[in-house]
mmCIF file with all atom_site columns, C-alpha atoms in Angstrom:
data_model
loop_
_atom_site.group_PDB
_atom_site.id
_atom_site.type_symbol
_atom_site.label_atom_id
_atom_site.label_alt_id
_atom_site.label_comp_id
_atom_site.label_asym_id
_atom_site.label_entity_id
_atom_site.label_seq_id
_atom_site.pdbx_PDB_ins_code
_atom_site.Cartn_x
_atom_site.Cartn_y
_atom_site.Cartn_z
_atom_site.occupancy
_atom_site.B_iso_or_equiv
_atom_site.pdbx_formal_charge
_atom_site.auth_seq_id
_atom_site.auth_comp_id
_atom_site.auth_asym_id
_atom_site.auth_atom_id
_atom_site.pdbx_PDB_model_num
ATOM 1   C CA . GLY A 1 1   ? 0.000   0.000  0.000   1.00 0.00 ? 1   GLY A CA 1
ATOM 2   C CA . GLU A 1 2   ? 0.865   3.654  -0.105  1.00 0.00 ? 2   GLU A CA 1
ATOM 3   C CA . ASN A 1 3   ? 3.469   5.051  2.278   1.00 0.00 ? 3   ASN A CA 1
ATOM 4   C CA . VAL A 1 4   ? 4.131   8.756  2.732   1.00 0.00 ? 4   VAL A CA 1
ATOM 5   C CA . GLU A 1 5   ? 7.270   10.097 4.375   1.00 0.00 ? 5   GLU A CA 1
ATOM 6   C CA . GLN A 1 6   ? 7.497   13.692 5.535   1.00 0.00 ? 6   GLN A CA 1
ATOM 7   C CA . HIS A 1 7   ? 10.484  15.817 6.526   1.00 0.00 ? 7   HIS A CA 1
ATOM 8   C CA . PRO A 1 8   ? 11.433  17.588 8.652   1.00 0.00 ? 8   PRO A CA 1
ATOM 9   C CA . SER A 1 9   ? 9.477   16.626 11.747  1.00 0.00 ? 9   SER A CA 1
ATOM 10  C CA . THR A 1 10  ? 10.071  20.055 13.270  1.00 0.00 ? 10  THR A CA 1
ATOM 11  C CA . LEU A 1 11  ? 10.934  23.347 11.650  1.00 0.00 ? 11  LEU A CA 1
ATOM 12  C CA . SER A 1 12  ? 11.711  26.628 13.322  1.00 0.00 ? 12  SER A CA 1
ATOM 13  C CA . VAL A 1 13  ? 11.979  29.855 11.333  1.00 0.00 ? 13  VAL A CA 1
ATOM 14  C CA . GLN A 1 14  ? 12.039  33.566 11.939  1.00 0.00 ? 14  GLN A CA 1
ATOM 15  C CA . GLU A 1 15  ? 9.060   35.633 10.923  1.00 0.00 ? 15  GLU A CA 1
ATOM 16  C CA . GLY A 1 16  ? 9.391   36.646 7.288   1.00 0.00 ? 16  GLY A CA 1
ATOM 17  C CA . ASP A 1 17  ? 11.554  33.691 6.321   1.00 0.00 ? 17  ASP A CA 1
ATOM 18  C CA . SER A 1 18  ? 10.434  30.890 4.031   1.00 0.00 ? 18  SER A CA 1
ATOM 19  C CA . ALA A 1 19  ? 9.577   27.370 5.149   1.00 0.00 ? 19  ALA A CA 1
ATOM 20  C CA . VAL A 1 20  ? 9.784   24.240 3.051   1.00 0.00 ? 20  VAL A CA 1
ATOM 21  C CA . ILE A 1 21  ? 8.335   20.852 3.928   1.00 0.00 ? 21  ILE A CA 1
ATOM 22  C CA . LYS A 1 22  ? 9.005   17.810 1.775   1.00 0.00 ? 22  LYS A CA 1
ATOM 23  C CA . CYS A 1 23  ? 7.116   14.550 1.269   1.00 0.00 ? 23  CYS A CA 1
ATOM 24  C CA . THR A 1 24  ? 7.744   11.431 -0.722  1.00 0.00 ? 24  THR A CA 1
ATOM 25  C CA . TYR A 1 25  ? 5.235   8.776  -1.653  1.00 0.00 ? 25  TYR A CA 1
ATOM 26  C CA . SER A 1 26  ? 5.624   5.187  -2.729  1.00 0.00 ? 26  SER A CA 1
ATOM 27  C CA . ASP A 1 27  ? 2.620   4.364  -4.915  1.00 0.00 ? 27  ASP A CA 1
ATOM 28  C CA . SER A 1 28  ? 3.075   5.676  -8.447  1.00 0.00 ? 28  SER A CA 1
ATOM 29  C CA . ALA A 1 29  ? -0.705  5.417  -8.931  1.00 0.00 ? 29  ALA A CA 1
ATOM 30  C CA . SER A 1 30  ? -1.282  8.214  -6.412  1.00 0.00 ? 30  SER A CA 1
ATOM 31  C CA . ASN A 1 31  ? -2.473  11.319 -8.189  1.00 0.00 ? 31  ASN A CA 1
ATOM 32  C CA . TYR A 1 32  ? -3.911  13.643 -5.570  1.00 0.00 ? 32  TYR A CA 1
ATOM 33  C CA . PHE A 1 33  ? -1.760  15.392 -2.940  1.00 0.00 ? 33  PHE A CA 1
ATOM 34  C CA . PRO A 1 34  ? -3.378  17.671 -0.364  1.00 0.00 ? 34  PRO A CA 1
ATOM 35  C CA . TRP A 1 35  ? -1.719  19.590 2.447   1.00 0.00 ? 35  TRP A CA 1
ATOM 36  C CA . TYR A 1 36  ? -3.464  20.153 5.756   1.00 0.00 ? 36  TYR A CA 1
ATOM 37  C CA . LYS A 1 37  ? -2.749  22.541 8.607   1.00 0.00 ? 37  LYS A CA 1
ATOM 38  C CA . GLN A 1 38  ? -3.734  21.475 12.095  1.00 0.00 ? 38  GLN A CA 1
ATOM 39  C CA . GLU A 1 39  ? -3.685  23.682 15.150  1.00 0.00 ? 39  GLU A CA 1
ATOM 40  C CA . LEU A 1 40  ? -3.597  22.107 18.581  1.00 0.00 ? 40  LEU A CA 1
ATOM 41  C CA . GLY A 1 41  ? -6.815  20.267 19.403  1.00 0.00 ? 41  GLY A CA 1
ATOM 42  C CA . LYS A 1 42  ? -8.516  21.290 16.168  1.00 0.00 ? 42  LYS A CA 1
ATOM 43  C CA . ARG A 1 43  ? -9.479  19.697 12.914  1.00 0.00 ? 43  ARG A CA 1
ATOM 44  C CA . PRO A 1 44  ? -7.083  19.530 9.959   1.00 0.00 ? 44  PRO A CA 1
ATOM 45  C CA . GLN A 1 45  ? -7.772  22.325 7.491   1.00 0.00 ? 45  GLN A CA 1
ATOM 46  C CA . LEU A 1 46  ? -7.027  21.927 3.802   1.00 0.00 ? 46  LEU A CA 1
ATOM 47  C CA . ILE A 1 47  ? -4.632  24.685 2.733   1.00 0.00 ? 47  ILE A CA 1
ATOM 48  C CA . ILE A 1 48  ? -3.688  23.627 -0.777  1.00 0.00 ? 48  ILE A CA 1
ATOM 49  C CA . ASP A 1 49  ? -3.749  20.561 -2.978  1.00 0.00 ? 49  ASP A CA 1
ATOM 50  C CA . ILE A 1 50  ? -2.274  19.464 -6.266  1.00 0.00 ? 50  ILE A CA 1
ATOM 51  C CA . ARG A 1 51  ? -3.144  16.833 -8.809  1.00 0.00 ? 51  ARG A CA 1
ATOM 52  C CA . SER A 1 52  ? -0.688  14.834 -10.833 1.00 0.00 ? 52  SER A CA 1
ATOM 53  C CA . ASN A 1 53  ? -1.416  16.643 -14.091 1.00 0.00 ? 53  ASN A CA 1
ATOM 54  C CA . VAL A 1 54  ? 0.072   19.826 -12.605 1.00 0.00 ? 54  VAL A CA 1
ATOM 55  C CA . GLY A 1 55  ? 3.662   20.487 -11.553 1.00 0.00 ? 55  GLY A CA 1
ATOM 56  C CA . GLU A 1 56  ? 3.108   23.526 -9.384  1.00 0.00 ? 56  GLU A CA 1
ATOM 57  C CA . LYS A 1 57  ? 0.273   25.405 -7.759  1.00 0.00 ? 57  LYS A CA 1
ATOM 58  C CA . LYS A 1 58  ? 0.321   28.656 -5.860  1.00 0.00 ? 58  LYS A CA 1
ATOM 59  C CA . ASP A 1 59  ? -2.118  30.420 -3.561  1.00 0.00 ? 59  ASP A CA 1
ATOM 60  C CA . GLN A 1 60  ? -0.796  33.707 -2.167  1.00 0.00 ? 60  GLN A CA 1
ATOM 61  C CA . ARG A 1 61  ? 2.054   32.827 0.224   1.00 0.00 ? 61  ARG A CA 1
ATOM 62  C CA . ILE A 1 62  ? 1.627   29.094 -0.189  1.00 0.00 ? 62  ILE A CA 1
ATOM 63  C CA . ALA A 1 63  ? 2.847   26.954 -3.066  1.00 0.00 ? 63  ALA A CA 1
ATOM 64  C CA . VAL A 1 64  ? 3.123   23.252 -3.722  1.00 0.00 ? 64  VAL A CA 1
ATOM 65  C CA . THR A 1 65  ? 5.379   21.547 -6.228  1.00 0.00 ? 65  THR A CA 1
ATOM 66  C CA . LEU A 1 66  ? 5.123   17.994 -7.488  1.00 0.00 ? 66  LEU A CA 1
ATOM 67  C CA . ASN A 1 67  ? 7.767   15.815 -9.122  1.00 0.00 ? 67  ASN A CA 1
ATOM 68  C CA . LYS A 1 68  ? 5.994   12.689 -10.345 1.00 0.00 ? 68  LYS A CA 1
ATOM 69  C CA . THR A 1 69  ? 9.154   11.041 -11.603 1.00 0.00 ? 69  THR A CA 1
ATOM 70  C CA . ALA A 1 70  ? 10.846  11.294 -8.225  1.00 0.00 ? 70  ALA A CA 1
ATOM 71  C CA . LYS A 1 71  ? 7.558   10.787 -6.387  1.00 0.00 ? 71  LYS A CA 1
ATOM 72  C CA . HIS A 1 72  ? 7.945   13.755 -4.125  1.00 0.00 ? 72  HIS A CA 1
ATOM 73  C CA . PHE A 1 73  ? 6.059   16.935 -3.457  1.00 0.00 ? 73  PHE A CA 1
ATOM 74  C CA . SER A 1 74  ? 6.823   19.966 -1.351  1.00 0.00 ? 74  SER A CA 1
ATOM 75  C CA . LEU A 1 75  ? 5.028   22.750 0.468   1.00 0.00 ? 75  LEU A CA 1
ATOM 76  C CA . HIS A 1 76  ? 6.540   26.226 0.345   1.00 0.00 ? 76  HIS A CA 1
ATOM 77  C CA . ILE A 1 77  ? 5.408   29.007 2.656   1.00 0.00 ? 77  ILE A CA 1
ATOM 78  C CA . THR A 1 78  ? 6.891   32.433 2.003   1.00 0.00 ? 78  THR A CA 1
ATOM 79  C CA . GLU A 1 79  ? 6.927   35.460 4.299   1.00 0.00 ? 79  GLU A CA 1
ATOM 80  C CA . THR A 1 80  ? 6.004   33.333 7.268   1.00 0.00 ? 80  THR A CA 1
ATOM 81  C CA . GLN A 1 81  ? 3.941   34.833 10.068  1.00 0.00 ? 81  GLN A CA 1
ATOM 82  C CA . PRO A 1 82  ? 3.465   33.694 13.675  1.00 0.00 ? 82  PRO A CA 1
ATOM 83  C CA . GLU A 1 83  ? -0.055  32.519 12.810  1.00 0.00 ? 83  GLU A CA 1
ATOM 84  C CA . ASP A 1 84  ? 1.487   30.020 10.405  1.00 0.00 ? 84  ASP A CA 1
ATOM 85  C CA . SER A 1 85  ? 2.715   28.107 13.451  1.00 0.00 ? 85  SER A CA 1
ATOM 86  C CA . ALA A 1 86  ? 0.947   24.731 13.446  1.00 0.00 ? 86  ALA A CA 1
ATOM 87  C CA . VAL A 1 87  ? 1.433   21.123 12.423  1.00 0.00 ? 87  VAL A CA 1
ATOM 88  C CA . TYR A 1 88  ? 1.361   20.536 8.679   1.00 0.00 ? 88  TYR A CA 1
ATOM 89  C CA . PHE A 1 89  ? 0.485   17.184 7.139   1.00 0.00 ? 89  PHE A CA 1
ATOM 90  C CA . CYS A 1 90  ? 0.954   16.049 3.593   1.00 0.00 ? 90  CYS A CA 1
ATOM 91  C CA . ALA A 1 91  ? -1.143  13.242 2.173   1.00 0.00 ? 91  ALA A CA 1
ATOM 92  C CA . ALA A 1 92  ? -1.481  11.172 -0.960  1.00 0.00 ? 92  ALA A CA 1
ATOM 93  C CA . SER A 1 93  ? -4.352  9.321  -2.522  1.00 0.00 ? 93  SER A CA 1
ATOM 94  C CA . ILE A 1 94  ? -5.601  7.804  -5.723  1.00 0.00 ? 94  ILE A CA 1
ATOM 95  C CA . SER A 1 95  ? -8.335  10.011 -7.089  1.00 0.00 ? 95  SER A CA 1
ATOM 96  C CA . GLY A 1 96  ? -11.666 8.399  -7.726  1.00 0.00 ? 96  GLY A CA 1
ATOM 97  C CA . GLY A 1 97  ? -12.947 5.296  -6.017  1.00 0.00 ? 97  GLY A CA 1
ATOM 98  C CA . TYR A 1 98  ? -12.860 5.719  -2.262  1.00 0.00 ? 98  TYR A CA 1
ATOM 99  C CA . ASN A 1 99  ? -10.031 8.270  -2.390  1.00 0.00 ? 99  ASN A CA 1
ATOM 100 C CA . LYS A 1 100 ? -8.350  7.021  0.762   1.00 0.00 ? 100 LYS A CA 1
ATOM 101 C CA . LEU A 1 101 ? -5.854  9.556  2.136   1.00 0.00 ? 101 LEU A CA 1
ATOM 102 C CA . ILE A 1 102 ? -2.556  8.347  3.552   1.00 0.00 ? 102 ILE A CA 1
ATOM 103 C CA . PHE A 1 103 ? -0.890  10.971 5.715   1.00 0.00 ? 103 PHE A CA 1
ATOM 104 C CA . GLY A 1 104 ? 2.705   11.816 6.385   1.00 0.00 ? 104 GLY A CA 1
ATOM 105 C CA . ALA A 1 105 ? 3.928   12.000 9.970   1.00 0.00 ? 105 ALA A CA 1
ATOM 106 C CA . GLY A 1 106 ? 3.540   15.760 10.162  1.00 0.00 ? 106 GLY A CA 1
ATOM 107 C CA . THR A 1 107 ? 5.834   18.773 10.538  1.00 0.00 ? 107 THR A CA 1
ATOM 108 C CA . ARG A 1 108 ? 5.596   21.052 13.530  1.00 0.00 ? 108 ARG A CA 1
ATOM 109 C CA . LEU A 1 109 ? 6.321   24.554 12.258  1.00 0.00 ? 109 LEU A CA 1
ATOM 110 C CA . ALA A 1 110 ? 7.202   27.302 14.707  1.00 0.00 ? 110 ALA A CA 1
ATOM 111 C CA . VAL A 1 111 ? 7.464   30.865 13.419  1.00 0.00 ? 111 VAL A CA 1
ATOM 112 C CA . HIS A 1 112 ? 9.221   33.167 15.853  1.00 0.00 ? 112 HIS A CA 1
ATOM 113 C CA . PRO A 1 113 ? 8.508   36.916 15.873  1.00 0.00 ? 113 PRO A CA 1
ATOM 114 C CA . GLY B 2 1   ? -17.023 24.957 1.650   1.00 0.00 ? 1   GLY B CA 1
ATOM 115 C CA . ALA B 2 2   ? -18.414 21.657 2.825   1.00 0.00 ? 2   ALA B CA 1
ATOM 116 C CA . VAL B 2 3   ? -19.099 21.408 6.552   1.00 0.00 ? 3   VAL B CA 1
ATOM 117 C CA . VAL B 2 4   ? -18.676 18.294 8.639   1.00 0.00 ? 4   VAL B CA 1
ATOM 118 C CA . SER B 2 5   ? -19.810 18.156 12.236  1.00 0.00 ? 5   SER B CA 1
ATOM 119 C CA . GLN B 2 6   ? -18.993 15.655 14.931  1.00 0.00 ? 6   GLN B CA 1
ATOM 120 C CA . HIS B 2 7   ? -20.638 14.879 18.243  1.00 0.00 ? 7   HIS B CA 1
ATOM 121 C CA . PRO B 2 8   ? -19.710 14.781 21.030  1.00 0.00 ? 8   PRO B CA 1
ATOM 122 C CA . SER B 2 9   ? -16.604 16.941 21.042  1.00 0.00 ? 9   SER B CA 1
ATOM 123 C CA . ARG B 2 10  ? -15.387 15.402 24.258  1.00 0.00 ? 10  ARG B CA 1
ATOM 124 C CA . VAL B 2 11  ? -16.335 12.307 26.200  1.00 0.00 ? 11  VAL B CA 1
ATOM 125 C CA . ILE B 2 12  ? -15.045 10.687 29.349  1.00 0.00 ? 12  ILE B CA 1
ATOM 126 C CA . CYS B 2 13  ? -16.161 7.172  30.130  1.00 0.00 ? 13  CYS B CA 1
ATOM 127 C CA . LYS B 2 14  ? -15.360 4.285  32.404  1.00 0.00 ? 14  LYS B CA 1
ATOM 128 C CA . SER B 2 15  ? -13.431 1.278  31.206  1.00 0.00 ? 15  SER B CA 1
ATOM 129 C CA . GLY B 2 16  ? -15.710 -1.381 29.750  1.00 0.00 ? 16  GLY B CA 1
ATOM 130 C CA . THR B 2 17  ? -18.403 0.964  28.505  1.00 0.00 ? 17  THR B CA 1
ATOM 131 C CA . SER B 2 18  ? -19.267 1.751  24.901  1.00 0.00 ? 18  SER B CA 1
ATOM 132 C CA . VAL B 2 19  ? -19.141 5.168  23.309  1.00 0.00 ? 19  VAL B CA 1
ATOM 133 C CA . LYS B 2 20  ? -20.847 6.321  20.114  1.00 0.00 ? 20  LYS B CA 1
ATOM 134 C CA . ILE B 2 21  ? -19.492 9.169  18.013  1.00 0.00 ? 21  ILE B CA 1
ATOM 135 C CA . GLU B 2 22  ? -21.538 10.777 15.257  1.00 0.00 ? 22  GLU B CA 1
ATOM 136 C CA . CYS B 2 23  ? -20.234 12.364 12.085  1.00 0.00 ? 23  CYS B CA 1
ATOM 137 C CA . ARG B 2 24  ? -22.530 14.434 9.910   1.00 0.00 ? 24  ARG B CA 1
ATOM 138 C CA . SER B 2 25  ? -22.135 16.179 6.593   1.00 0.00 ? 25  SER B CA 1
ATOM 139 C CA . LEU B 2 26  ? -24.232 19.312 7.022   1.00 0.00 ? 26  LEU B CA 1
ATOM 140 C CA . ASP B 2 27  ? -24.574 20.777 3.559   1.00 0.00 ? 27  ASP B CA 1
ATOM 141 C CA . PHE B 2 28  ? -23.777 17.929 1.216   1.00 0.00 ? 28  PHE B CA 1
ATOM 142 C CA . GLN B 2 29  ? -24.327 14.233 0.789   1.00 0.00 ? 29  GLN B CA 1
ATOM 143 C CA . ALA B 2 30  ? -21.379 11.988 1.507   1.00 0.00 ? 30  ALA B CA 1
ATOM 144 C CA . THR B 2 31  ? -21.490 8.475  0.136   1.00 0.00 ? 31  THR B CA 1
ATOM 145 C CA . THR B 2 32  ? -18.087 7.881  1.704   1.00 0.00 ? 32  THR B CA 1
ATOM 146 C CA . MET B 2 33  ? -16.822 8.971  5.085   1.00 0.00 ? 33  MET B CA 1
ATOM 147 C CA . PHE B 2 34  ? -13.563 8.139  6.800   1.00 0.00 ? 34  PHE B CA 1
ATOM 148 C CA . TRP B 2 35  ? -12.633 7.587  10.426  1.00 0.00 ? 35  TRP B CA 1
ATOM 149 C CA . TYR B 2 36  ? -9.200  8.467  11.762  1.00 0.00 ? 36  TYR B CA 1
ATOM 150 C CA . ARG B 2 37  ? -7.527  8.167  15.125  1.00 0.00 ? 37  ARG B CA 1
ATOM 151 C CA . GLN B 2 38  ? -4.848  10.573 16.239  1.00 0.00 ? 38  GLN B CA 1
ATOM 152 C CA . PHE B 2 39  ? -2.686  10.056 19.318  1.00 0.00 ? 39  PHE B CA 1
ATOM 153 C CA . PRO B 2 40  ? -0.923  13.067 20.868  1.00 0.00 ? 40  PRO B CA 1
ATOM 154 C CA . LYS B 2 41  ? 1.768   14.531 18.653  1.00 0.00 ? 41  LYS B CA 1
ATOM 155 C CA . GLN B 2 42  ? 1.186   11.892 16.016  1.00 0.00 ? 42  GLN B CA 1
ATOM 156 C CA . SER B 2 43  ? -0.303  11.767 12.555  1.00 0.00 ? 43  SER B CA 1
ATOM 157 C CA . LEU B 2 44  ? -3.795  10.816 11.503  1.00 0.00 ? 44  LEU B CA 1
ATOM 158 C CA . MET B 2 45  ? -4.150  7.075  11.144  1.00 0.00 ? 45  MET B CA 1
ATOM 159 C CA . LEU B 2 46  ? -6.980  5.883  8.940   1.00 0.00 ? 46  LEU B CA 1
ATOM 160 C CA . MET B 2 47  ? -9.116  3.349  10.778  1.00 0.00 ? 47  MET B CA 1
ATOM 161 C CA . ALA B 2 48  ? -11.845 2.613  8.278   1.00 0.00 ? 48  ALA B CA 1
ATOM 162 C CA . THR B 2 49  ? -13.736 3.764  5.223   1.00 0.00 ? 49  THR B CA 1
ATOM 163 C CA . SER B 2 50  ? -17.462 4.057  5.756   1.00 0.00 ? 50  SER B CA 1
ATOM 164 C CA . ASN B 2 51  ? -19.767 3.593  2.794   1.00 0.00 ? 51  ASN B CA 1
ATOM 165 C CA . GLU B 2 52  ? -23.446 4.425  2.851   1.00 0.00 ? 52  GLU B CA 1
ATOM 166 C CA . GLY B 2 53  ? -25.567 1.307  2.778   1.00 0.00 ? 53  GLY B CA 1
ATOM 167 C CA . SER B 2 54  ? -22.731 -1.183 2.950   1.00 0.00 ? 54  SER B CA 1
ATOM 168 C CA . LYS B 2 55  ? -20.187 -2.565 5.370   1.00 0.00 ? 55  LYS B CA 1
ATOM 169 C CA . ALA B 2 56  ? -17.216 -0.468 6.316   1.00 0.00 ? 56  ALA B CA 1
ATOM 170 C CA . THR B 2 57  ? -13.739 -1.318 5.083   1.00 0.00 ? 57  THR B CA 1
ATOM 171 C CA . TYR B 2 58  ? -11.253 -1.509 7.937   1.00 0.00 ? 58  TYR B CA 1
ATOM 172 C CA . GLU B 2 59  ? -7.534  -0.876 7.757   1.00 0.00 ? 59  GLU B CA 1
ATOM 173 C CA . GLN B 2 60  ? -5.126  -3.594 8.724   1.00 0.00 ? 60  GLN B CA 1
ATOM 174 C CA . GLY B 2 61  ? -4.814  -3.924 12.467  1.00 0.00 ? 61  GLY B CA 1
ATOM 175 C CA . VAL B 2 62  ? -8.125  -2.243 13.297  1.00 0.00 ? 62  VAL B CA 1
ATOM 176 C CA . GLU B 2 63  ? -10.554 -4.538 15.094  1.00 0.00 ? 63  GLU B CA 1
ATOM 177 C CA . LYS B 2 64  ? -13.900 -4.369 13.357  1.00 0.00 ? 64  LYS B CA 1
ATOM 178 C CA . ASP B 2 65  ? -15.719 -5.849 16.343  1.00 0.00 ? 65  ASP B CA 1
ATOM 179 C CA . LYS B 2 66  ? -14.320 -3.213 18.633  1.00 0.00 ? 66  LYS B CA 1
ATOM 180 C CA . PHE B 2 67  ? -14.861 -0.222 16.382  1.00 0.00 ? 67  PHE B CA 1
ATOM 181 C CA . LEU B 2 68  ? -18.341 -0.569 14.946  1.00 0.00 ? 68  LEU B CA 1
ATOM 182 C CA . ILE B 2 69  ? -19.135 1.712  12.037  1.00 0.00 ? 69  ILE B CA 1
ATOM 183 C CA . ASN B 2 70  ? -22.578 2.385  10.654  1.00 0.00 ? 70  ASN B CA 1
ATOM 184 C CA . HIS B 2 71  ? -23.306 4.634  7.675   1.00 0.00 ? 71  HIS B CA 1
ATOM 185 C CA . ALA B 2 72  ? -27.065 4.550  7.577   1.00 0.00 ? 72  ALA B CA 1
ATOM 186 C CA . SER B 2 73  ? -27.669 7.664  5.507   1.00 0.00 ? 73  SER B CA 1
ATOM 187 C CA . LEU B 2 74  ? -25.882 9.949  3.094   1.00 0.00 ? 74  LEU B CA 1
ATOM 188 C CA . THR B 2 75  ? -25.243 12.479 5.849   1.00 0.00 ? 75  THR B CA 1
ATOM 189 C CA . LEU B 2 76  ? -24.497 10.385 8.926   1.00 0.00 ? 76  LEU B CA 1
ATOM 190 C CA . SER B 2 77  ? -21.847 7.886  9.924   1.00 0.00 ? 77  SER B CA 1
ATOM 191 C CA . THR B 2 78  ? -21.334 6.622  13.459  1.00 0.00 ? 78  THR B CA 1
ATOM 192 C CA . LEU B 2 79  ? -18.371 5.043  15.182  1.00 0.00 ? 79  LEU B CA 1
ATOM 193 C CA . THR B 2 80  ? -18.988 3.017  18.324  1.00 0.00 ? 80  THR B CA 1
ATOM 194 C CA . VAL B 2 81  ? -16.027 2.124  20.490  1.00 0.00 ? 81  VAL B CA 1
ATOM 195 C CA . THR B 2 82  ? -17.156 -1.005 22.296  1.00 0.00 ? 82  THR B CA 1
ATOM 196 C CA . SER B 2 83  ? -15.824 -2.090 25.668  1.00 0.00 ? 83  SER B CA 1
ATOM 197 C CA . ALA B 2 84  ? -13.501 0.879  25.761  1.00 0.00 ? 84  ALA B CA 1
ATOM 198 C CA . HIS B 2 85  ? -10.188 0.650  27.610  1.00 0.00 ? 85  HIS B CA 1
ATOM 199 C CA . PRO B 2 86  ? -7.667  3.341  28.572  1.00 0.00 ? 86  PRO B CA 1
ATOM 200 C CA . GLU B 2 87  ? -5.536  2.529  25.522  1.00 0.00 ? 87  GLU B CA 1
ATOM 201 C CA . ASP B 2 88  ? -8.490  3.576  23.331  1.00 0.00 ? 88  ASP B CA 1
ATOM 202 C CA . SER B 2 89  ? -8.170  7.115  24.643  1.00 0.00 ? 89  SER B CA 1
ATOM 203 C CA . SER B 2 90  ? -7.426  9.249  21.614  1.00 0.00 ? 90  SER B CA 1
ATOM 204 C CA . PHE B 2 91  ? -8.676  11.974 19.293  1.00 0.00 ? 91  PHE B CA 1
ATOM 205 C CA . TYR B 2 92  ? -11.129 10.488 16.793  1.00 0.00 ? 92  TYR B CA 1
ATOM 206 C CA . ILE B 2 93  ? -11.760 12.483 13.622  1.00 0.00 ? 93  ILE B CA 1
ATOM 207 C CA . CYS B 2 94  ? -14.082 11.795 10.732  1.00 0.00 ? 94  CYS B CA 1
ATOM 208 C CA . SER B 2 95  ? -13.927 13.208 7.245   1.00 0.00 ? 95  SER B CA 1
ATOM 209 C CA . ALA B 2 96  ? -16.071 13.181 4.144   1.00 0.00 ? 96  ALA B CA 1
ATOM 210 C CA . ASN B 2 97  ? -15.486 13.849 0.490   1.00 0.00 ? 97  ASN B CA 1
ATOM 211 C CA . GLY B 2 98  ? -16.924 17.240 -0.221  1.00 0.00 ? 98  GLY B CA 1
ATOM 212 C CA . GLY B 2 99  ? -19.933 16.432 -2.304  1.00 0.00 ? 99  GLY B CA 1
ATOM 213 C CA . GLN B 2 100 ? -19.291 17.027 -5.981  1.00 0.00 ? 100 GLN B CA 1
ATOM 214 C CA . ILE B 2 101 ? -15.631 17.837 -5.336  1.00 0.00 ? 101 ILE B CA 1
ATOM 215 C CA . THR B 2 102 ? -14.862 14.201 -4.745  1.00 0.00 ? 102 THR B CA 1
ATOM 216 C CA . ASP B 2 103 ? -11.129 14.526 -4.165  1.00 0.00 ? 103 ASP B CA 1
ATOM 217 C CA . THR B 2 104 ? -11.268 17.017 -1.333  1.00 0.00 ? 104 THR B CA 1
ATOM 218 C CA . GLN B 2 105 ? -11.800 15.659 2.158   1.00 0.00 ? 105 GLN B CA 1
ATOM 219 C CA . TYR B 2 106 ? -13.295 17.870 4.809   1.00 0.00 ? 106 TYR B CA 1
ATOM 220 C CA . PHE B 2 107 ? -12.736 16.997 8.411   1.00 0.00 ? 107 PHE B CA 1
ATOM 221 C CA . GLY B 2 108 ? -15.006 17.098 11.417  1.00 0.00 ? 108 GLY B CA 1
ATOM 222 C CA . PRO B 2 109 ? -13.829 18.897 14.561  1.00 0.00 ? 109 PRO B CA 1
ATOM 223 C CA . GLY B 2 110 ? -12.871 15.643 16.262  1.00 0.00 ? 110 GLY B CA 1
ATOM 224 C CA . THR B 2 111 ? -13.905 13.861 19.446  1.00 0.00 ? 111 THR B CA 1
ATOM 225 C CA . ARG B 2 112 ? -11.557 13.616 22.388  1.00 0.00 ? 112 ARG B CA 1
ATOM 226 C CA . LEU B 2 113 ? -12.183 10.272 24.085  1.00 0.00 ? 113 LEU B CA 1
ATOM 227 C CA . THR B 2 114 ? -10.798 9.638  27.547  1.00 0.00 ? 114 THR B CA 1
ATOM 228 C CA . VAL B 2 115 ? -11.317 6.201  29.065  1.00 0.00 ? 115 VAL B CA 1
ATOM 229 C CA . LEU B 2 116 ? -10.736 6.012  32.800  1.00 0.00 ? 116 LEU B CA 1
#
């Protein structure tokens, strides 16, 4: 089955710096890759997603890149702010059917003022 | 966006009792819902896929007789933790595909279960 690895497990940056989180997946059939942000004790919130027919997607300060050949995808946050501090999870699934999401282990991002 | 609710948000129970958690899609119909368990500082682990009108599909290592799932309607799935023990204490979260946008999963707010 699918396996998703995520790095780093923790990331500390200064406000205004960029943050990059990387994930790799094992199943070449996976074609949908969402990123979720989870604050302590709350539900995961979808922040951006990408499908395998696209190499890059951007939404304001957040961007995701996908390399299908290498089977890895990355989240880029620019101009980080303290409110970006949270745990970020990547996930992979095969679109259609039951669309089961397999999550990475998570990255705890701390943005220091 | 699609809204998923979950009830209760928090429950404390004695060891040996059963607890039912409800997951509802409020503004869309969800033929498929998912149940996850999240231990402190860990990732979301998929427990089972719940399909309306049919039996749930459980992930490897998840006891189907202990975690009973019922998806009786297009807007409601329930998870019952039977004969709960302290090791079942966890954060249980459901999700549903967002209606017509079938790829996107929207999560409920979660249920914090504490078994004494």
